[in-house]
Amino acid sequence: MPMRNALVAIAFVLPAGAEFAVPGEQMTTCDSHRLNIHHLHCENGVIQVEEALYGRSSSAVCTEDRPPRQLANTECAHPGTLETMRTRCNGKKTCEINTRIFRKPDPCPGTFKYLQTNYTCPLAITAVACEDSLVHLFCVEGLVIKVYSAYYGRRDTNTCVLGRPRKQVRNTECLHPTEIVPDRCNGRNNCTILASNSVFGEPCGGTYKYLEVSYTCE
């Protein structure tokens, strides 16, 4: 397959089912077992998830119309929430997560839960390379690369789809964060990596993948 150049672009008490955001800082979504969407957004920069909790750590959050017994357990946390939020959202300007993905296994039956994410919006450059293409990270003279996030796989149906059959781009659960990019590129002025299974492994056979990197120059 011919090599292609990478594309580089600059990239309270809440009622049940409600959400409140401090832009660039925190989002809380009460889980009322409806289709509750947890929405993160950066007006400037990209999402960088710092902390995430699905469960309950406070008896004063998401309390409306809930009996005390559903609020009493404040040591309830679904394992893997932080990793899931980082994998799905880091490096994006907007990210939406349905809270139902955290409901099984239930971390604390009988407790009314919520999804809460603390995040920042660092200014960043986003570089994308379709499978079997090269991604080029670079900074002006005197600055070096710092990678915020990198993953190889597929998490949407819009990126690297030209000329590809639907069956190769419909799997948006191909989420494969990688430390290879920061290990190779951090602290360097420029860095080139091939987006391929030979470098990152095969996270999802039959899916046409891409490498997406968000980084800054410091």
mmCIF file with all atom_site columns, C-alpha atoms in Angstrom:
data_model
loop_
_atom_site.group_PDB
_atom_site.id
_atom_site.type_symbol
_atom_site.label_atom_id
_atom_site.label_alt_id
_atom_site.label_comp_id
_atom_site.label_asym_id
_atom_site.label_entity_id
_atom_site.label_seq_id
_atom_site.pdbx_PDB_ins_code
_atom_site.Cartn_x
_atom_site.Cartn_y
_atom_site.Cartn_z
_atom_site.occupancy
_atom_site.B_iso_or_equiv
_atom_site.pdbx_formal_charge
_atom_site.auth_seq_id
_atom_site.auth_comp_id
_atom_site.auth_asym_id
_atom_site.auth_atom_id
_atom_site.pdbx_PDB_model_num
ATOM 1   C CA . MET A 1 1   ? 0.000   0.000  0.000  1.00 0.00 ? 1   MET A CA 1
ATOM 2   C CA . PRO A 1 2   ? 1.468   3.411  -0.900 1.00 0.00 ? 2   PRO A CA 1
ATOM 3   C CA . MET A 1 3   ? 2.586   5.707  1.890  1.00 0.00 ? 3   MET A CA 1
ATOM 4   C CA . ARG A 1 4   ? 0.581   8.890  2.449  1.00 0.00 ? 4   ARG A CA 1
ATOM 5   C CA . ASN A 1 5   ? 1.548   11.990 4.317  1.00 0.00 ? 5   ASN A CA 1
ATOM 6   C CA . ALA A 1 6   ? -0.174  12.682 7.606  1.00 0.00 ? 6   ALA A CA 1
ATOM 7   C CA . LEU A 1 7   ? -2.771  15.386 7.937  1.00 0.00 ? 7   LEU A CA 1
ATOM 8   C CA . VAL A 1 8   ? -1.819  17.898 10.611 1.00 0.00 ? 8   VAL A CA 1
ATOM 9   C CA . ALA A 1 9   ? -4.354  20.337 12.080 1.00 0.00 ? 9   ALA A CA 1
ATOM 10  C CA . ILE A 1 10  ? -4.297  22.829 14.952 1.00 0.00 ? 10  ILE A CA 1
ATOM 11  C CA . ALA A 1 11  ? -6.120  21.793 16.582 1.00 0.00 ? 11  ALA A CA 1
ATOM 12  C CA . PHE A 1 12  ? -23.968 21.521 43.499 1.00 0.00 ? 12  PHE A CA 1
ATOM 13  C CA . VAL A 1 13  ? -27.278 19.670 43.830 1.00 0.00 ? 13  VAL A CA 1
ATOM 14  C CA . LEU A 1 14  ? -28.418 18.480 40.474 1.00 0.00 ? 14  LEU A CA 1
ATOM 15  C CA . PRO A 1 15  ? -31.804 17.072 39.440 1.00 0.00 ? 15  PRO A CA 1
ATOM 16  C CA . ALA A 1 16  ? -31.887 13.567 38.054 1.00 0.00 ? 16  ALA A CA 1
ATOM 17  C CA . GLY A 1 17  ? -30.749 13.531 34.454 1.00 0.00 ? 17  GLY A CA 1
ATOM 18  C CA . ALA A 1 18  ? -29.319 17.057 34.635 1.00 0.00 ? 18  ALA A CA 1
ATOM 19  C CA . GLU A 1 19  ? -25.778 18.186 34.032 1.00 0.00 ? 19  GLU A CA 1
ATOM 20  C CA . PHE A 1 20  ? -23.650 21.155 35.008 1.00 0.00 ? 20  PHE A CA 1
ATOM 21  C CA . ALA A 1 21  ? -20.267 22.147 33.642 1.00 0.00 ? 21  ALA A CA 1
ATOM 22  C CA . VAL A 1 22  ? -17.547 24.538 34.660 1.00 0.00 ? 22  VAL A CA 1
ATOM 23  C CA . PRO A 1 23  ? -15.925 24.997 31.216 1.00 0.00 ? 23  PRO A CA 1
ATOM 24  C CA . GLY A 1 24  ? -12.534 23.375 31.088 1.00 0.00 ? 24  GLY A CA 1
ATOM 25  C CA . GLU A 1 25  ? -12.893 22.079 34.620 1.00 0.00 ? 25  GLU A CA 1
ATOM 26  C CA . GLN A 1 26  ? -15.753 19.761 35.536 1.00 0.00 ? 26  GLN A CA 1
ATOM 27  C CA . MET A 1 27  ? -18.839 17.995 34.218 1.00 0.00 ? 27  MET A CA 1
ATOM 28  C CA . THR A 1 28  ? -21.325 16.050 36.325 1.00 0.00 ? 28  THR A CA 1
ATOM 29  C CA . THR A 1 29  ? -24.150 13.953 34.872 1.00 0.00 ? 29  THR A CA 1
ATOM 30  C CA . CYS A 1 30  ? -26.707 12.257 37.112 1.00 0.00 ? 30  CYS A CA 1
ATOM 31  C CA . ASP A 1 31  ? -27.491 8.686  36.044 1.00 0.00 ? 31  ASP A CA 1
ATOM 32  C CA . SER A 1 32  ? -31.258 8.356  36.055 1.00 0.00 ? 32  SER A CA 1
ATOM 33  C CA . HIS A 1 33  ? -31.263 5.253  33.818 1.00 0.00 ? 33  HIS A CA 1
ATOM 34  C CA . ARG A 1 34  ? -32.542 7.291  30.929 1.00 0.00 ? 34  ARG A CA 1
ATOM 35  C CA . LEU A 1 35  ? -30.275 8.036  27.972 1.00 0.00 ? 35  LEU A CA 1
ATOM 36  C CA . ASN A 1 36  ? -28.055 10.440 29.900 1.00 0.00 ? 36  ASN A CA 1
ATOM 37  C CA . ILE A 1 37  ? -25.290 11.984 27.843 1.00 0.00 ? 37  ILE A CA 1
ATOM 38  C CA . HIS A 1 38  ? -22.120 13.183 29.545 1.00 0.00 ? 38  HIS A CA 1
ATOM 39  C CA . HIS A 1 39  ? -20.831 16.036 27.408 1.00 0.00 ? 39  HIS A CA 1
ATOM 40  C CA . LEU A 1 40  ? -17.282 17.437 27.547 1.00 0.00 ? 40  LEU A CA 1
ATOM 41  C CA . HIS A 1 41  ? -16.308 20.413 25.422 1.00 0.00 ? 41  HIS A CA 1
ATOM 42  C CA . CYS A 1 42  ? -13.316 22.698 24.959 1.00 0.00 ? 42  CYS A CA 1
ATOM 43  C CA . GLU A 1 43  ? -13.949 26.026 23.267 1.00 0.00 ? 43  GLU A CA 1
ATOM 44  C CA . ASN A 1 44  ? -10.205 26.372 22.827 1.00 0.00 ? 44  ASN A CA 1
ATOM 45  C CA . GLY A 1 45  ? -7.708  23.544 23.014 1.00 0.00 ? 45  GLY A CA 1
ATOM 46  C CA . VAL A 1 46  ? -8.449  19.841 23.411 1.00 0.00 ? 46  VAL A CA 1
ATOM 47  C CA . ILE A 1 47  ? -9.853  17.701 26.192 1.00 0.00 ? 47  ILE A CA 1
ATOM 48  C CA . GLN A 1 48  ? -7.393  16.359 28.730 1.00 0.00 ? 48  GLN A CA 1
ATOM 49  C CA . VAL A 1 49  ? -9.168  14.227 31.367 1.00 0.00 ? 49  VAL A CA 1
ATOM 50  C CA . GLU A 1 50  ? -7.557  14.533 34.792 1.00 0.00 ? 50  GLU A CA 1
ATOM 51  C CA . GLU A 1 51  ? -10.018 12.687 37.047 1.00 0.00 ? 51  GLU A CA 1
ATOM 52  C CA . ALA A 1 52  ? -13.214 10.715 36.476 1.00 0.00 ? 52  ALA A CA 1
ATOM 53  C CA . LEU A 1 53  ? -15.694 8.954  38.754 1.00 0.00 ? 53  LEU A CA 1
ATOM 54  C CA . TYR A 1 54  ? -18.772 6.874  38.086 1.00 0.00 ? 54  TYR A CA 1
ATOM 55  C CA . GLY A 1 55  ? -20.423 6.116  41.385 1.00 0.00 ? 55  GLY A CA 1
ATOM 56  C CA . ARG A 1 56  ? -20.810 8.392  44.391 1.00 0.00 ? 56  ARG A CA 1
ATOM 57  C CA . SER A 1 57  ? -18.249 10.225 46.513 1.00 0.00 ? 57  SER A CA 1
ATOM 58  C CA . SER A 1 58  ? -20.567 12.889 47.945 1.00 0.00 ? 58  SER A CA 1
ATOM 59  C CA . SER A 1 59  ? -24.005 12.863 49.530 1.00 0.00 ? 59  SER A CA 1
ATOM 60  C CA . ALA A 1 60  ? -24.675 16.400 48.220 1.00 0.00 ? 60  ALA A CA 1
ATOM 61  C CA . VAL A 1 61  ? -24.497 15.711 44.466 1.00 0.00 ? 61  VAL A CA 1
ATOM 62  C CA . CYS A 1 62  ? -27.438 14.483 42.346 1.00 0.00 ? 62  CYS A CA 1
ATOM 63  C CA . THR A 1 63  ? -29.858 14.260 45.260 1.00 0.00 ? 63  THR A CA 1
ATOM 64  C CA . GLU A 1 64  ? -33.213 15.557 44.024 1.00 0.00 ? 64  GLU A CA 1
ATOM 65  C CA . ASP A 1 65  ? -36.134 13.216 44.819 1.00 0.00 ? 65  ASP A CA 1
ATOM 66  C CA . ARG A 1 66  ? -33.752 10.574 46.098 1.00 0.00 ? 66  ARG A CA 1
ATOM 67  C CA . PRO A 1 67  ? -34.232 8.901  49.510 1.00 0.00 ? 67  PRO A CA 1
ATOM 68  C CA . PRO A 1 68  ? -31.315 9.081  51.965 1.00 0.00 ? 68  PRO A CA 1
ATOM 69  C CA . ARG A 1 69  ? -30.574 5.371  51.595 1.00 0.00 ? 69  ARG A CA 1
ATOM 70  C CA . GLN A 1 70  ? -29.637 5.942  47.919 1.00 0.00 ? 70  GLN A CA 1
ATOM 71  C CA . LEU A 1 71  ? -27.164 8.707  48.883 1.00 0.00 ? 71  LEU A CA 1
ATOM 72  C CA . ALA A 1 72  ? -25.528 7.241  51.972 1.00 0.00 ? 72  ALA A CA 1
ATOM 73  C CA . ASN A 1 73  ? -22.732 5.239  50.297 1.00 0.00 ? 73  ASN A CA 1
ATOM 74  C CA . THR A 1 74  ? -20.053 7.800  49.367 1.00 0.00 ? 74  THR A CA 1
ATOM 75  C CA . GLU A 1 75  ? -17.325 5.237  48.686 1.00 0.00 ? 75  GLU A CA 1
ATOM 76  C CA . CYS A 1 76  ? -18.769 3.914  45.436 1.00 0.00 ? 76  CYS A CA 1
ATOM 77  C CA . ALA A 1 77  ? -16.566 3.941  42.347 1.00 0.00 ? 77  ALA A CA 1
ATOM 78  C CA . HIS A 1 78  ? -16.686 1.981  39.098 1.00 0.00 ? 78  HIS A CA 1
ATOM 79  C CA . PRO A 1 79  ? -13.188 0.653  38.325 1.00 0.00 ? 79  PRO A CA 1
ATOM 80  C CA . GLY A 1 80  ? -11.688 1.799  35.047 1.00 0.00 ? 80  GLY A CA 1
ATOM 81  C CA . THR A 1 81  ? -13.773 4.967  34.676 1.00 0.00 ? 81  THR A CA 1
ATOM 82  C CA . LEU A 1 82  ? -10.729 7.235  34.347 1.00 0.00 ? 82  LEU A CA 1
ATOM 83  C CA . GLU A 1 83  ? -9.115  5.026  31.704 1.00 0.00 ? 83  GLU A CA 1
ATOM 84  C CA . THR A 1 84  ? -12.369 4.833  29.728 1.00 0.00 ? 84  THR A CA 1
ATOM 85  C CA . MET A 1 85  ? -12.887 8.594  29.771 1.00 0.00 ? 85  MET A CA 1
ATOM 86  C CA . ARG A 1 86  ? -9.294  9.278  28.731 1.00 0.00 ? 86  ARG A CA 1
ATOM 87  C CA . THR A 1 87  ? -9.427  6.745  25.917 1.00 0.00 ? 87  THR A CA 1
ATOM 88  C CA . ARG A 1 88  ? -12.691 8.052  24.515 1.00 0.00 ? 88  ARG A CA 1
ATOM 89  C CA . CYS A 1 89  ? -12.194 11.782 25.031 1.00 0.00 ? 89  CYS A CA 1
ATOM 90  C CA . ASN A 1 90  ? -8.559  12.880 25.270 1.00 0.00 ? 90  ASN A CA 1
ATOM 91  C CA . GLY A 1 91  ? -7.441  14.938 22.290 1.00 0.00 ? 91  GLY A CA 1
ATOM 92  C CA . LYS A 1 92  ? -10.979 15.796 21.149 1.00 0.00 ? 92  LYS A CA 1
ATOM 93  C CA . LYS A 1 93  ? -12.664 19.202 21.265 1.00 0.00 ? 93  LYS A CA 1
ATOM 94  C CA . THR A 1 94  ? -16.050 17.635 22.040 1.00 0.00 ? 94  THR A CA 1
ATOM 95  C CA . CYS A 1 95  ? -16.816 14.246 23.560 1.00 0.00 ? 95  CYS A CA 1
ATOM 96  C CA . GLU A 1 96  ? -20.143 12.621 24.462 1.00 0.00 ? 96  GLU A CA 1
ATOM 97  C CA . ILE A 1 97  ? -20.444 9.524  26.636 1.00 0.00 ? 97  ILE A CA 1
ATOM 98  C CA . ASN A 1 98  ? -23.643 7.692  27.535 1.00 0.00 ? 98  ASN A CA 1
ATOM 99  C CA . THR A 1 99  ? -23.560 6.886  31.256 1.00 0.00 ? 99  THR A CA 1
ATOM 100 C CA . ARG A 1 100 ? -25.062 3.441  30.632 1.00 0.00 ? 100 ARG A CA 1
ATOM 101 C CA . ILE A 1 101 ? -21.642 2.097  29.556 1.00 0.00 ? 101 ILE A CA 1
ATOM 102 C CA . PHE A 1 102 ? -20.594 2.188  33.224 1.00 0.00 ? 102 PHE A CA 1
ATOM 103 C CA . ARG A 1 103 ? -23.678 0.503  34.682 1.00 0.00 ? 103 ARG A CA 1
ATOM 104 C CA . LYS A 1 104 ? -22.425 -3.078 34.369 1.00 0.00 ? 104 LYS A CA 1
ATOM 105 C CA . PRO A 1 105 ? -21.135 -4.355 36.620 1.00 0.00 ? 105 PRO A CA 1
ATOM 106 C CA . ASP A 1 106 ? -22.981 -2.128 39.071 1.00 0.00 ? 106 ASP A CA 1
ATOM 107 C CA . PRO A 1 107 ? -20.329 -0.871 41.533 1.00 0.00 ? 107 PRO A CA 1
ATOM 108 C CA . CYS A 1 108 ? -22.873 -0.358 44.346 1.00 0.00 ? 108 CYS A CA 1
ATOM 109 C CA . PRO A 1 109 ? -26.452 -1.656 43.924 1.00 0.00 ? 109 PRO A CA 1
ATOM 110 C CA . GLY A 1 110 ? -29.042 0.555  45.578 1.00 0.00 ? 110 GLY A CA 1
ATOM 111 C CA . THR A 1 111 ? -26.938 3.731  45.368 1.00 0.00 ? 111 THR A CA 1
ATOM 112 C CA . PHE A 1 112 ? -27.932 6.527  42.988 1.00 0.00 ? 112 PHE A CA 1
ATOM 113 C CA . LYS A 1 113 ? -24.846 7.231  40.894 1.00 0.00 ? 113 LYS A CA 1
ATOM 114 C CA . TYR A 1 114 ? -23.401 9.954  38.722 1.00 0.00 ? 114 TYR A CA 1
ATOM 115 C CA . LEU A 1 115 ? -20.548 10.414 36.272 1.00 0.00 ? 115 LEU A CA 1
ATOM 116 C CA . GLN A 1 116 ? -18.185 13.265 37.139 1.00 0.00 ? 116 GLN A CA 1
ATOM 117 C CA . THR A 1 117 ? -15.163 14.315 35.101 1.00 0.00 ? 117 THR A CA 1
ATOM 118 C CA . ASN A 1 118 ? -12.511 16.911 35.851 1.00 0.00 ? 118 ASN A CA 1
ATOM 119 C CA . TYR A 1 119 ? -10.683 18.005 32.730 1.00 0.00 ? 119 TYR A CA 1
ATOM 120 C CA . THR A 1 120 ? -8.556  20.759 31.263 1.00 0.00 ? 120 THR A CA 1
ATOM 121 C CA . CYS A 1 121 ? -8.393  22.266 27.788 1.00 0.00 ? 121 CYS A CA 1
ATOM 122 C CA . PRO A 1 122 ? -4.727  22.702 26.896 1.00 0.00 ? 122 PRO A CA 1
ATOM 123 C CA . LEU A 1 123 ? -3.946  24.317 23.577 1.00 0.00 ? 123 LEU A CA 1
ATOM 124 C CA . ALA A 1 124 ? -2.632  21.562 21.353 1.00 0.00 ? 124 ALA A CA 1
ATOM 125 C CA . ILE A 1 125 ? -1.779  20.462 17.853 1.00 0.00 ? 125 ILE A CA 1
ATOM 126 C CA . THR A 1 126 ? -3.604  17.396 16.554 1.00 0.00 ? 126 THR A CA 1
ATOM 127 C CA . ALA A 1 127 ? -1.901  15.153 14.020 1.00 0.00 ? 127 ALA A CA 1
ATOM 128 C CA . VAL A 1 128 ? -3.705  12.288 12.263 1.00 0.00 ? 128 VAL A CA 1
ATOM 129 C CA . ALA A 1 129 ? -2.220  9.602  10.038 1.00 0.00 ? 129 ALA A CA 1
ATOM 130 C CA . CYS A 1 130 ? -4.318  6.963  8.274  1.00 0.00 ? 130 CYS A CA 1
ATOM 131 C CA . GLU A 1 131 ? -3.146  3.357  8.544  1.00 0.00 ? 131 GLU A CA 1
ATOM 132 C CA . ASP A 1 132 ? 0.153   2.753  6.699  1.00 0.00 ? 132 ASP A CA 1
ATOM 133 C CA . SER A 1 133 ? 0.897   6.494  6.572  1.00 0.00 ? 133 SER A CA 1
ATOM 134 C CA . LEU A 1 134 ? 3.426   8.611  8.415  1.00 0.00 ? 134 LEU A CA 1
ATOM 135 C CA . VAL A 1 135 ? 2.608   11.085 11.152 1.00 0.00 ? 135 VAL A CA 1
ATOM 136 C CA . HIS A 1 136 ? 4.985   14.034 11.529 1.00 0.00 ? 136 HIS A CA 1
ATOM 137 C CA . LEU A 1 137 ? 5.235   15.882 14.833 1.00 0.00 ? 137 LEU A CA 1
ATOM 138 C CA . PHE A 1 138 ? 7.377   18.997 14.859 1.00 0.00 ? 138 PHE A CA 1
ATOM 139 C CA . CYS A 1 139 ? 8.073   22.184 16.795 1.00 0.00 ? 139 CYS A CA 1
ATOM 140 C CA . VAL A 1 140 ? 9.807   25.398 15.864 1.00 0.00 ? 140 VAL A CA 1
ATOM 141 C CA . GLU A 1 141 ? 13.476  25.700 16.746 1.00 0.00 ? 141 GLU A CA 1
ATOM 142 C CA . GLY A 1 142 ? 14.079  25.943 20.461 1.00 0.00 ? 142 GLY A CA 1
ATOM 143 C CA . LEU A 1 143 ? 10.923  24.042 21.488 1.00 0.00 ? 143 LEU A CA 1
ATOM 144 C CA . VAL A 1 144 ? 10.349  20.331 22.065 1.00 0.00 ? 144 VAL A CA 1
ATOM 145 C CA . ILE A 1 145 ? 7.366   17.972 21.783 1.00 0.00 ? 145 ILE A CA 1
ATOM 146 C CA . LYS A 1 146 ? 5.136   17.056 24.714 1.00 0.00 ? 146 LYS A CA 1
ATOM 147 C CA . VAL A 1 147 ? 2.459   14.481 23.836 1.00 0.00 ? 147 VAL A CA 1
ATOM 148 C CA . TYR A 1 148 ? -0.882  14.837 25.632 1.00 0.00 ? 148 TYR A CA 1
ATOM 149 C CA . SER A 1 149 ? -2.565  11.780 24.121 1.00 0.00 ? 149 SER A CA 1
ATOM 150 C CA . ALA A 1 150 ? -2.038  9.196  21.412 1.00 0.00 ? 150 ALA A CA 1
ATOM 151 C CA . TYR A 1 151 ? -4.063  6.241  20.227 1.00 0.00 ? 151 TYR A CA 1
ATOM 152 C CA . TYR A 1 152 ? -4.088  3.854  17.308 1.00 0.00 ? 152 TYR A CA 1
ATOM 153 C CA . GLY A 1 153 ? -7.446  2.468  16.242 1.00 0.00 ? 153 GLY A CA 1
ATOM 154 C CA . ARG A 1 154 ? -10.809 4.033  15.423 1.00 0.00 ? 154 ARG A CA 1
ATOM 155 C CA . ARG A 1 155 ? -13.293 5.979  17.533 1.00 0.00 ? 155 ARG A CA 1
ATOM 156 C CA . ASP A 1 156 ? -15.410 7.684  14.860 1.00 0.00 ? 156 ASP A CA 1
ATOM 157 C CA . THR A 1 157 ? -16.789 7.074  11.355 1.00 0.00 ? 157 THR A CA 1
ATOM 158 C CA . ASN A 1 158 ? -15.513 10.330 9.850  1.00 0.00 ? 158 ASN A CA 1
ATOM 159 C CA . THR A 1 159 ? -11.723 10.012 9.974  1.00 0.00 ? 159 THR A CA 1
ATOM 160 C CA . CYS A 1 160 ? -9.743  8.210  7.257  1.00 0.00 ? 160 CYS A CA 1
ATOM 161 C CA . VAL A 1 161 ? -12.802 6.834  5.441  1.00 0.00 ? 161 VAL A CA 1
ATOM 162 C CA . LEU A 1 162 ? -12.218 7.881  1.829  1.00 0.00 ? 162 LEU A CA 1
ATOM 163 C CA . GLY A 1 163 ? -12.492 4.868  -0.475 1.00 0.00 ? 163 GLY A CA 1
ATOM 164 C CA . ARG A 1 164 ? -13.067 2.462  2.401  1.00 0.00 ? 164 ARG A CA 1
ATOM 165 C CA . PRO A 1 165 ? -16.054 0.071  2.560  1.00 0.00 ? 165 PRO A CA 1
ATOM 166 C CA . ARG A 1 166 ? -18.424 0.664  5.455  1.00 0.00 ? 166 ARG A CA 1
ATOM 167 C CA . LYS A 1 167 ? -17.481 -2.584 7.164  1.00 0.00 ? 167 LYS A CA 1
ATOM 168 C CA . GLN A 1 168 ? -13.921 -1.276 7.618  1.00 0.00 ? 168 GLN A CA 1
ATOM 169 C CA . VAL A 1 169 ? -14.953 1.967  9.361  1.00 0.00 ? 169 VAL A CA 1
ATOM 170 C CA . ARG A 1 170 ? -18.073 1.108  11.378 1.00 0.00 ? 170 ARG A CA 1
ATOM 171 C CA . ASN A 1 171 ? -16.265 -0.229 14.465 1.00 0.00 ? 171 ASN A CA 1
ATOM 172 C CA . THR A 1 172 ? -15.816 2.889  16.603 1.00 0.00 ? 172 THR A CA 1
ATOM 173 C CA . GLU A 1 173 ? -14.959 0.863  19.702 1.00 0.00 ? 173 GLU A CA 1
ATOM 174 C CA . CYS A 1 174 ? -11.442 0.160  18.450 1.00 0.00 ? 174 CYS A CA 1
ATOM 175 C CA . LEU A 1 175 ? -9.793  2.126  21.237 1.00 0.00 ? 175 LEU A CA 1
ATOM 176 C CA . HIS A 1 176 ? -6.099  1.491  21.725 1.00 0.00 ? 176 HIS A CA 1
ATOM 177 C CA . PRO A 1 177 ? -4.174  4.166  23.677 1.00 0.00 ? 177 PRO A CA 1
ATOM 178 C CA . THR A 1 178 ? -0.424  3.907  23.198 1.00 0.00 ? 178 THR A CA 1
ATOM 179 C CA . GLU A 1 179 ? 2.662   5.057  25.055 1.00 0.00 ? 179 GLU A CA 1
ATOM 180 C CA . ILE A 1 180 ? 4.851   4.409  22.023 1.00 0.00 ? 180 ILE A CA 1
ATOM 181 C CA . VAL A 1 181 ? 4.402   7.945  20.680 1.00 0.00 ? 181 VAL A CA 1
ATOM 182 C CA . PRO A 1 182 ? 5.319   9.818  23.879 1.00 0.00 ? 182 PRO A CA 1
ATOM 183 C CA . ASP A 1 183 ? 8.178   7.391  24.520 1.00 0.00 ? 183 ASP A CA 1
ATOM 184 C CA . ARG A 1 184 ? 9.635   8.097  21.072 1.00 0.00 ? 184 ARG A CA 1
ATOM 185 C CA . CYS A 1 185 ? 8.779   11.766 20.660 1.00 0.00 ? 185 CYS A CA 1
ATOM 186 C CA . ASN A 1 186 ? 8.696   13.590 23.978 1.00 0.00 ? 186 ASN A CA 1
ATOM 187 C CA . GLY A 1 187 ? 11.608  15.972 24.365 1.00 0.00 ? 187 GLY A CA 1
ATOM 188 C CA . ARG A 1 188 ? 12.459  15.979 20.665 1.00 0.00 ? 188 ARG A CA 1
ATOM 189 C CA . ASN A 1 189 ? 12.124  18.852 18.222 1.00 0.00 ? 189 ASN A CA 1
ATOM 190 C CA . ASN A 1 190 ? 10.563  16.634 15.517 1.00 0.00 ? 190 ASN A CA 1
ATOM 191 C CA . CYS A 1 191 ? 9.428   13.036 15.274 1.00 0.00 ? 191 CYS A CA 1
ATOM 192 C CA . THR A 1 192 ? 8.057   10.729 12.554 1.00 0.00 ? 192 THR A CA 1
ATOM 193 C CA . ILE A 1 193 ? 6.155   7.490  13.229 1.00 0.00 ? 193 ILE A CA 1
ATOM 194 C CA . LEU A 1 194 ? 4.486   5.008  10.883 1.00 0.00 ? 194 LEU A CA 1
ATOM 195 C CA . ALA A 1 195 ? 0.836   4.350  11.705 1.00 0.00 ? 195 ALA A CA 1
ATOM 196 C CA . SER A 1 196 ? 0.795   0.602  11.229 1.00 0.00 ? 196 SER A CA 1
ATOM 197 C CA . ASN A 1 197 ? 0.127   -2.716 12.934 1.00 0.00 ? 197 ASN A CA 1
ATOM 198 C CA . SER A 1 198 ? 3.851   -3.456 12.789 1.00 0.00 ? 198 SER A CA 1
ATOM 199 C CA . VAL A 1 199 ? 4.443   -0.574 15.203 1.00 0.00 ? 199 VAL A CA 1
ATOM 200 C CA . PHE A 1 200 ? 1.322   -0.585 17.387 1.00 0.00 ? 200 PHE A CA 1
ATOM 201 C CA . GLY A 1 201 ? -0.032  -4.110 17.069 1.00 0.00 ? 201 GLY A CA 1
ATOM 202 C CA . GLU A 1 202 ? -3.476  -5.112 15.760 1.00 0.00 ? 202 GLU A CA 1
ATOM 203 C CA . PRO A 1 203 ? -6.209  -3.753 18.076 1.00 0.00 ? 203 PRO A CA 1
ATOM 204 C CA . CYS A 1 204 ? -9.151  -4.729 15.830 1.00 0.00 ? 204 CYS A CA 1
ATOM 205 C CA . GLY A 1 205 ? -8.831  -6.933 12.770 1.00 0.00 ? 205 GLY A CA 1
ATOM 206 C CA . GLY A 1 206 ? -10.856 -5.894 9.744  1.00 0.00 ? 206 GLY A CA 1
ATOM 207 C CA . THR A 1 207 ? -11.068 -2.238 10.800 1.00 0.00 ? 207 THR A CA 1
ATOM 208 C CA . TYR A 1 208 ? -9.186  0.466  8.909  1.00 0.00 ? 208 TYR A CA 1
ATOM 209 C CA . LYS A 1 209 ? -7.353  2.373  11.597 1.00 0.00 ? 209 LYS A CA 1
ATOM 210 C CA . TYR A 1 210 ? -5.564  5.667  12.132 1.00 0.00 ? 210 TYR A CA 1
ATOM 211 C CA . LEU A 1 211 ? -3.094  7.186  14.555 1.00 0.00 ? 211 LEU A CA 1
ATOM 212 C CA . GLU A 1 212 ? -4.235  10.364 16.311 1.00 0.00 ? 212 GLU A CA 1
ATOM 213 C CA . VAL A 1 213 ? -1.830  12.404 18.424 1.00 0.00 ? 213 VAL A CA 1
ATOM 214 C CA . SER A 1 214 ? -2.423  15.592 20.416 1.00 0.00 ? 214 SER A CA 1
ATOM 215 C CA . TYR A 1 215 ? 0.702   17.421 21.489 1.00 0.00 ? 215 TYR A CA 1
ATOM 216 C CA . THR A 1 216 ? 2.154   20.794 22.321 1.00 0.00 ? 216 THR A CA 1
ATOM 217 C CA . CYS A 1 217 ? 5.540   22.446 21.946 1.00 0.00 ? 217 CYS A CA 1
ATOM 218 C CA . GLU A 1 218 ? 7.266   23.628 25.094 1.00 0.00 ? 218 GLU A CA 1
#
